[in-house]
JSON list of C-alpha atoms in Angstrom, two decimals:
[
{"chain": "K", "resi": 1, "resn": "MET", "atom": "CA", "xyz": [-20.56, 14.92, -0.35]},
{"chain": "K", "resi": 2, "resn": "GLU", "atom": "CA", "xyz": [-18.15, 17.89, -0.37]},
{"chain": "K", "resi": 3, "resn": "GLN", "atom": "CA", "xyz": [-19.19, 18.67, 3.18]},
{"chain": "K", "resi": 4, "resn": "GLN", "atom": "CA", "xyz": [-18.46, 15.07, 4.22]},
{"chain": "K", "resi": 5, "resn": "GLU", "atom": "CA", "xyz": [-15.01, 15.27, 2.59]},
{"chain": "K", "resi": 6, "resn": "ASN", "atom": "CA", "xyz": [-14.12, 18.31, 4.67]},
{"chain": "K", "resi": 7, "resn": "LYS", "atom": "CA", "xyz": [-14.59, 16.23, 7.85]},
{"chain": "K", "resi": 8, "resn": "ILE", "atom": "CA", "xyz": [-12.25, 13.42, 6.86]},
{"chain": "K", "resi": 9, "resn": "SER", "atom": "CA", "xyz": [-9.54, 12.49, 9.32]},
{"chain": "K", "resi": 10, "resn": "TYR", "atom": "CA", "xyz": [-6.61, 11.49, 7.14]},
{"chain": "K", "resi": 11, "resn": "VAL", "atom": "CA", "xyz": [-4.93, 9.83, 10.12]},
{"chain": "K", "resi": 12, "resn": "LYS", "atom": "CA", "xyz": [-8.03, 7.68, 10.70]},
{"chain": "K", "resi": 13, "resn": "VAL", "atom": "CA", "xyz": [-8.00, 6.61, 7.04]},
{"chain": "K", "resi": 14, "resn": "TRP", "atom": "CA", "xyz": [-4.32, 5.64, 7.44]},
{"chain": "K", "resi": 15, "resn": "GLU", "atom": "CA", "xyz": [-5.14, 3.75, 10.65]},
{"chain": "K", "resi": 16, "resn": "ARG", "atom": "CA", "xyz": [-8.04, 1.92, 8.96]},
{"chain": "K", "resi": 17, "resn": "PHE", "atom": "CA", "xyz": [-5.70, 0.96, 6.13]},
{"chain": "K", "resi": 18, "resn": "ASN", "atom": "CA", "xyz": [-3.32, -0.62, 8.64]},
{"chain": "K", "resi": 19, "resn": "THR", "atom": "CA", "xyz": [-5.85, -2.22, 10.99]},
{"chain": "K", "resi": 20, "resn": "VAL", "atom": "CA", "xyz": [-9.02, -3.08, 9.06]},
{"chain": "K", "resi": 21, "resn": "LEU", "atom": "CA", "xyz": [-7.50, -4.31, 5.81]},
{"chain": "K", "resi": 22, "resn": "THR", "atom": "CA", "xyz": [-5.75, -7.65, 5.58]},
{"chain": "K", "resi": 23, "resn": "PRO", "atom": "CA", "xyz": [-2.26, -7.84, 4.03]},
{"chain": "K", "resi": 24, "resn": "GLY", "atom": "CA", "xyz": [-3.94, -9.14, 0.87]},
{"chain": "K", "resi": 25, "resn": "HIS", "atom": "CA", "xyz": [-6.29, -6.14, 0.71]},
{"chain": "K", "resi": 26, "resn": "ARG", "atom": "CA", "xyz": [-3.38, -3.75, 1.21]},
{"chain": "K", "resi": 27, "resn": "ALA", "atom": "CA", "xyz": [-1.50, -5.52, -1.59]},
{"chain": "K", "resi": 28, "resn": "GLU", "atom": "CA", "xyz": [-4.51, -5.05, -3.90]},
{"chain": "K", "resi": 29, "resn": "LEU", "atom": "CA", "xyz": [-4.34, -1.30, -3.29]},
{"chain": "K", "resi": 30, "resn": "ARG", "atom": "CA", "xyz": [-0.59, -1.22, -3.93]},
{"chain": "K", "resi": 31, "resn": "ARG", "atom": "CA", "xyz": [-0.92, -2.99, -7.28]},
{"chain": "K", "resi": 32, "resn": "VAL", "atom": "CA", "xyz": [-3.19, -0.49, -9.02]},
{"chain": "K", "resi": 33, "resn": "ARG", "atom": "CA", "xyz": [-1.59, 1.56, -11.78]},
{"chain": "K", "resi": 34, "resn": "ASN", "atom": "CA", "xyz": [-3.62, 4.77, -11.47]},
{"chain": "K", "resi": 35, "resn": "PRO", "atom": "CA", "xyz": [-6.10, 6.23, -9.00]},
{"chain": "K", "resi": 36, "resn": "ASP", "atom": "CA", "xyz": [-9.20, 5.44, -11.05]},
{"chain": "K", "resi": 37, "resn": "ASP", "atom": "CA", "xyz": [-8.30, 1.72, -11.11]},
{"chain": "K", "resi": 38, "resn": "LEU", "atom": "CA", "xyz": [-9.01, 1.66, -7.37]},
{"chain": "K", "resi": 39, "resn": "ARG", "atom": "CA", "xyz": [-12.75, 1.66, -8.17]},
{"chain": "K", "resi": 40, "resn": "ASP", "atom": "CA", "xyz": [-12.43, -1.96, -9.32]},
{"chain": "K", "resi": 41, "resn": "ILE", "atom": "CA", "xyz": [-10.76, -3.18, -6.10]},
{"chain": "K", "resi": 42, "resn": "PRO", "atom": "CA", "xyz": [-12.91, -4.60, -3.27]},
{"chain": "K", "resi": 43, "resn": "ALA", "atom": "CA", "xyz": [-10.39, -3.38, -0.68]},
{"chain": "K", "resi": 44, "resn": "LEU", "atom": "CA", "xyz": [-11.29, 0.23, -1.56]},
{"chain": "K", "resi": 45, "resn": "TYR", "atom": "CA", "xyz": [-14.87, -0.27, -0.43]},
{"chain": "K", "resi": 46, "resn": "ARG", "atom": "CA", "xyz": [-13.79, -2.04, 2.76]},
{"chain": "K", "resi": 47, "resn": "LEU", "atom": "CA", "xyz": [-11.50, 0.87, 3.55]},
{"chain": "K", "resi": 48, "resn": "LEU", "atom": "CA", "xyz": [-14.16, 3.50, 2.87]},
{"chain": "K", "resi": 49, "resn": "ALA", "atom": "CA", "xyz": [-16.79, 1.62, 4.91]},
{"chain": "K", "resi": 50, "resn": "GLY", "atom": "CA", "xyz": [-19.93, 2.89, 3.22]},
{"chain": "K", "resi": 51, "resn": "MET", "atom": "CA", "xyz": [-18.56, 6.15, 1.82]},
{"chain": "K", "resi": 52, "resn": "ARG", "atom": "CA", "xyz": [-18.79, 6.69, -1.94]},
{"chain": "K", "resi": 53, "resn": "PRO", "atom": "CA", "xyz": [-15.31, 7.03, -3.50]},
{"chain": "K", "resi": 54, "resn": "THR", "atom": "CA", "xyz": [-14.67, 10.51, -4.86]},
{"chain": "K", "resi": 55, "resn": "ARG", "atom": "CA", "xyz": [-11.79, 11.61, -7.07]},
{"chain": "K", "resi": 56, "resn": "ARG", "atom": "CA", "xyz": [-10.12, 13.19, -4.06]},
{"chain": "K", "resi": 57, "resn": "MET", "atom": "CA", "xyz": [-10.46, 10.07, -1.91]},
{"chain": "K", "resi": 58, "resn": "LEU", "atom": "CA", "xyz": [-8.99, 8.00, -4.74]},
{"chain": "K", "resi": 59, "resn": "GLN", "atom": "CA", "xyz": [-5.99, 10.36, -4.86]},
{"chain": "K", "resi": 60, "resn": "LEU", "atom": "CA", "xyz": [-5.48, 9.92, -1.13]},
{"chain": "K", "resi": 61, "resn": "ILE", "atom": "CA", "xyz": [-5.83, 6.14, -1.15]},
{"chain": "K", "resi": 62, "resn": "PHE", "atom": "CA", "xyz": [-3.56, 5.83, -4.19]},
{"chain": "K", "resi": 63, "resn": "CYS", "atom": "CA", "xyz": [-0.65, 7.17, -2.08]},
{"chain": "K", "resi": 64, "resn": "LEU", "atom": "CA", "xyz": [-1.73, 5.68, 1.25]},
{"chain": "K", "resi": 65, "resn": "PRO", "atom": "CA", "xyz": [0.32, 2.44, 1.13]},
{"chain": "K", "resi": 66, "resn": "TYR", "atom": "CA", "xyz": [3.60, 4.26, 0.61]},
{"chain": "K", "resi": 67, "resn": "ALA", "atom": "CA", "xyz": [3.88, 6.61, 3.58]},
{"chain": "K", "resi": 68, "resn": "GLY", "atom": "CA", "xyz": [3.91, 5.88, 7.29]},
{"chain": "K", "resi": 69, "resn": "HIS", "atom": "CA", "xyz": [2.57, 8.23, 9.95]},
{"chain": "K", "resi": 70, "resn": "ARG", "atom": "CA", "xyz": [4.14, 10.20, 12.77]},
{"chain": "K", "resi": 71, "resn": "GLU", "atom": "CA", "xyz": [2.71, 13.39, 14.24]},
{"chain": "K", "resi": 72, "resn": "LYS", "atom": "CA", "xyz": [4.75, 16.50, 13.49]},
{"chain": "K", "resi": 73, "resn": "ALA", "atom": "CA", "xyz": [6.90, 14.70, 10.91]},
{"chain": "K", "resi": 74, "resn": "GLU", "atom": "CA", "xyz": [8.87, 16.88, 8.51]},
{"chain": "K", "resi": 75, "resn": "ALA", "atom": "CA", "xyz": [7.09, 18.07, 5.37]},
{"chain": "K", "resi": 76, "resn": "ILE", "atom": "CA", "xyz": [7.32, 15.66, 2.46]},
{"chain": "K", "resi": 77, "resn": "GLY", "atom": "CA", "xyz": [9.36, 18.15, 0.40]},
{"chain": "K", "resi": 78, "resn": "VAL", "atom": "CA", "xyz": [11.96, 18.31, 3.17]},
{"chain": "K", "resi": 79, "resn": "GLN", "atom": "CA", "xyz": [12.12, 14.52, 3.35]},
{"chain": "K", "resi": 80, "resn": "LEU", "atom": "CA", "xyz": [12.57, 14.26, -0.42]},
{"chain": "K", "resi": 81, "resn": "ALA", "atom": "CA", "xyz": [15.44, 16.76, -0.25]},
{"chain": "K", "resi": 82, "resn": "LYS", "atom": "CA", "xyz": [17.12, 14.78, 2.53]},
{"chain": "K", "resi": 83, "resn": "ALA", "atom": "CA", "xyz": [16.67, 11.59, 0.49]},
{"chain": "K", "resi": 84, "resn": "GLN", "atom": "CA", "xyz": [18.44, 13.40, -2.38]},
{"chain": "K", "resi": 85, "resn": "ILE", "atom": "CA", "xyz": [15.66, 12.84, -4.90]},
{"chain": "K", "resi": 86, "resn": "ASN", "atom": "CA", "xyz": [16.66, 14.23, -8.28]},
{"chain": "K", "resi": 87, "resn": "GLU", "atom": "CA", "xyz": [14.93, 17.56, -8.83]},
{"chain": "K", "resi": 88, "resn": "LYS", "atom": "CA", "xyz": [14.13, 16.55, -12.43]},
{"chain": "K", "resi": 89, "resn": "ARG", "atom": "CA", "xyz": [11.74, 13.93, -11.06]},
{"chain": "K", "resi": 90, "resn": "LEU", "atom": "CA", "xyz": [9.93, 16.56, -9.00]},
{"chain": "K", "resi": 91, "resn": "PHE", "atom": "CA", "xyz": [9.65, 18.94, -11.95]},
{"chain": "K", "resi": 92, "resn": "GLN", "atom": "CA", "xyz": [8.30, 16.07, -14.05]},
{"chain": "K", "resi": 93, "resn": "MET", "atom": "CA", "xyz": [5.63, 15.53, -11.39]},
{"chain": "K", "resi": 94, "resn": "VAL", "atom": "CA", "xyz": [4.78, 19.23, -11.06]},
{"chain": "K", "resi": 95, "resn": "ARG", "atom": "CA", "xyz": [4.46, 19.74, -14.81]},
{"chain": "K", "resi": 96, "resn": "SER", "atom": "CA", "xyz": [2.33, 16.64, -15.38]},
{"chain": "K", "resi": 97, "resn": "ASP", "atom": "CA", "xyz": [-1.44, 16.54, -15.56]},
{"chain": "K", "resi": 98, "resn": "PRO", "atom": "CA", "xyz": [-3.60, 14.14, -13.55]},
{"chain": "K", "resi": 99, "resn": "PRO", "atom": "CA", "xyz": [-3.31, 11.24, -13.06]},
{"chain": "K", "resi": 100, "resn": "ASN", "atom": "CA", "xyz": [0.34, 11.17, -14.20]},
{"chain": "K", "resi": 101, "resn": "ASP", "atom": "CA", "xyz": [1.37, 13.69, -11.55]},
{"chain": "K", "resi": 102, "resn": "LEU", "atom": "CA", "xyz": [0.16, 11.36, -8.80]},
{"chain": "K", "resi": 103, "resn": "ILE", "atom": "CA", "xyz": [1.72, 8.36, -10.50]},
{"chain": "K", "resi": 104, "resn": "TYR", "atom": "CA", "xyz": [5.10, 10.15, -10.49]},
{"chain": "K", "resi": 105, "resn": "LEU", "atom": "CA", "xyz": [4.63, 11.15, -6.85]},
{"chain": "K", "resi": 106, "resn": "ARG", "atom": "CA", "xyz": [3.75, 7.61, -5.85]},
{"chain": "K", "resi": 107, "resn": "ARG", "atom": "CA", "xyz": [6.90, 6.27, -7.53]},
{"chain": "K", "resi": 108, "resn": "ILE", "atom": "CA", "xyz": [8.94, 8.75, -5.51]},
{"chain": "K", "resi": 109, "resn": "LEU", "atom": "CA", "xyz": [7.14, 7.70, -2.33]},
{"chain": "K", "resi": 110, "resn": "GLN", "atom": "CA", "xyz": [7.88, 4.05, -3.11]},
{"chain": "K", "resi": 111, "resn": "GLN", "atom": "CA", "xyz": [11.57, 4.89, -3.35]},
{"chain": "K", "resi": 112, "resn": "VAL", "atom": "CA", "xyz": [11.82, 7.09, -0.26]},
{"chain": "K", "resi": 113, "resn": "LYS", "atom": "CA", "xyz": [9.33, 5.32, 2.05]},
{"chain": "K", "resi": 114, "resn": "PRO", "atom": "CA", "xyz": [8.66, 8.53, 4.02]},
{"chain": "K", "resi": 115, "resn": "VAL", "atom": "CA", "xyz": [7.02, 8.79, 7.42]},
{"chain": "K", "resi": 116, "resn": "VAL", "atom": "CA", "xyz": [4.73, 11.81, 7.20]},
{"chain": "K", "resi": 117, "resn": "ASP", "atom": "CA", "xyz": [2.20, 13.57, 9.36]},
{"chain": "K", "resi": 118, "resn": "TRP", "atom": "CA", "xyz": [-0.97, 12.39, 7.64]},
{"chain": "K", "resi": 119, "resn": "ASN", "atom": "CA", "xyz": [-2.83, 15.45, 8.96]},
{"chain": "K", "resi": 120, "resn": "ASP", "atom": "CA", "xyz": [-0.71, 17.60, 6.60]},
{"chain": "K", "resi": 121, "resn": "PHE", "atom": "CA", "xyz": [0.23, 15.11, 3.91]},
{"chain": "K", "resi": 122, "resn": "GLY", "atom": "CA", "xyz": [-3.34, 13.82, 3.62]},
{"chain": "K", "resi": 123, "resn": "SER", "atom": "CA", "xyz": [-4.62, 17.32, 2.97]},
{"chain": "K", "resi": 124, "resn": "LEU", "atom": "CA", "xyz": [-1.89, 17.90, 0.38]},
{"chain": "K", "resi": 125, "resn": "ILE", "atom": "CA", "xyz": [-2.82, 14.74, -1.55]},
{"chain": "K", "resi": 126, "resn": "PHE", "atom": "CA", "xyz": [-6.57, 15.08, -1.03]},
{"chain": "K", "resi": 127, "resn": "PHE", "atom": "CA", "xyz": [-6.71, 18.50, -2.68]},
{"chain": "K", "resi": 128, "resn": "TRP", "atom": "CA", "xyz": [-3.63, 18.02, -4.95]},
{"chain": "K", "resi": 129, "resn": "GLU", "atom": "CA", "xyz": [-3.79, 21.04, -7.19]},
{"chain": "K", "resi": 130, "resn": "LYS", "atom": "CA", "xyz": [-1.06, 23.10, -8.86]},
{"chain": "K", "resi": 131, "resn": "LYS", "atom": "CA", "xyz": [-0.50, 25.14, -5.67]},
{"chain": "K", "resi": 132, "resn": "ASP", "atom": "CA", "xyz": [-0.04, 21.94, -3.62]},
{"chain": "K", "resi": 133, "resn": "LYS", "atom": "CA", "xyz": [2.53, 20.57, -6.06]},
{"chain": "K", "resi": 134, "resn": "ARG", "atom": "CA", "xyz": [4.37, 23.90, -5.96]},
{"chain": "K", "resi": 135, "resn": "ARG", "atom": "CA", "xyz": [4.34, 23.88, -2.15]},
{"chain": "K", "resi": 136, "resn": "LEU", "atom": "CA", "xyz": [6.00, 20.45, -2.17]},
{"chain": "K", "resi": 137, "resn": "LEU", "atom": "CA", "xyz": [8.58, 21.72, -4.67]},
{"chain": "K", "resi": 138, "resn": "GLU", "atom": "CA", "xyz": [9.26, 24.88, -2.64]},
{"chain": "K", "resi": 139, "resn": "ASP", "atom": "CA", "xyz": [9.72, 22.86, 0.56]},
{"chain": "K", "resi": 140, "resn": "PHE", "atom": "CA", "xyz": [12.17, 20.65, -1.34]},
{"chain": "K", "resi": 141, "resn": "PHE", "atom": "CA", "xyz": [14.32, 23.56, -2.51]},
{"chain": "K", "resi": 142, "resn": "LEU", "atom": "CA", "xyz": [14.13, 25.46, 0.77]},
{"chain": "K", "resi": 143, "resn": "ALA", "atom": "CA", "xyz": [15.36, 22.35, 2.58]},
{"chain": "K", "resi": 144, "resn": "GLN", "atom": "CA", "xyz": [18.15, 21.81, 0.06]},
{"chain": "K", "resi": 145, "resn": "TYR", "atom": "CA", "xyz": [19.47, 25.33, 0.42]},
{"chain": "K", "resi": 146, "resn": "SER", "atom": "CA", "xyz": [19.11, 25.48, 4.19]},
{"chain": "K", "resi": 147, "resn": "ASP", "atom": "CA", "xyz": [21.14, 22.23, 4.34]},
{"chain": "K", "resi": 148, "resn": "LYS", "atom": "CA", "xyz": [23.84, 23.74, 2.11]},
{"chain": "K", "resi": 149, "resn": "ASP", "atom": "CA", "xyz": [23.92, 26.92, 4.18]},
{"chain": "K", "resi": 150, "resn": "ASN", "atom": "CA", "xyz": [24.32, 24.89, 7.40]},
{"chain": "K", "resi": 151, "resn": "LYS", "atom": "CA", "xyz": [27.15, 22.82, 5.88]},
{"chain": "K", "resi": 152, "resn": "GLU", "atom": "CA", "xyz": [28.96, 25.95, 4.68]},
{"chain": "K", "resi": 153, "resn": "LYS", "atom": "CA", "xyz": [28.64, 27.53, 8.14]},
{"chain": "K", "resi": 154, "resn": "GLY", "atom": "CA", "xyz": [30.13, 24.37, 9.66]},
{"chain": "K", "resi": 155, "resn": "LYS", "atom": "CA", "xyz": [33.13, 24.52, 7.31]},
{"chain": "K", "resi": 156, "resn": "ALA", "atom": "CA", "xyz": [33.77, 28.19, 8.11]},
{"chain": "K", "resi": 157, "resn": "SER", "atom": "CA", "xyz": [34.00, 27.59, 11.87]}
]
């Protein structure tokens, strides 16, 4: 199964979510409270089309309804910085254990409604380990400080 997971096209999963599932099925997926609850939703099995749901696929599908897709979109951390998400919320997510970390992330996604490149974002969520959470946090702070530097340069001119 691990080998099959490595061949997943996150963009195709996002496209299936938007084309194969009815609005009612998509609503079922949005209503779940944590990733494991997806196992009790018929829409999950329609979306996976014969693939057994793994923990990693559940993580991916848990966040799927809350992010659009555009190739070469900015990293999610950059988008969260531009949306002025409170850093305390990100630290809460980073310091939390599964599944709470994903629950916190999903709440942030619901607020921001980002458009991401699912090739990158899908991989981030699919693997979702400490290093992935830190990468999101680092992107957030790098974007914040590059924005401040650009604004200060504009004032000096």
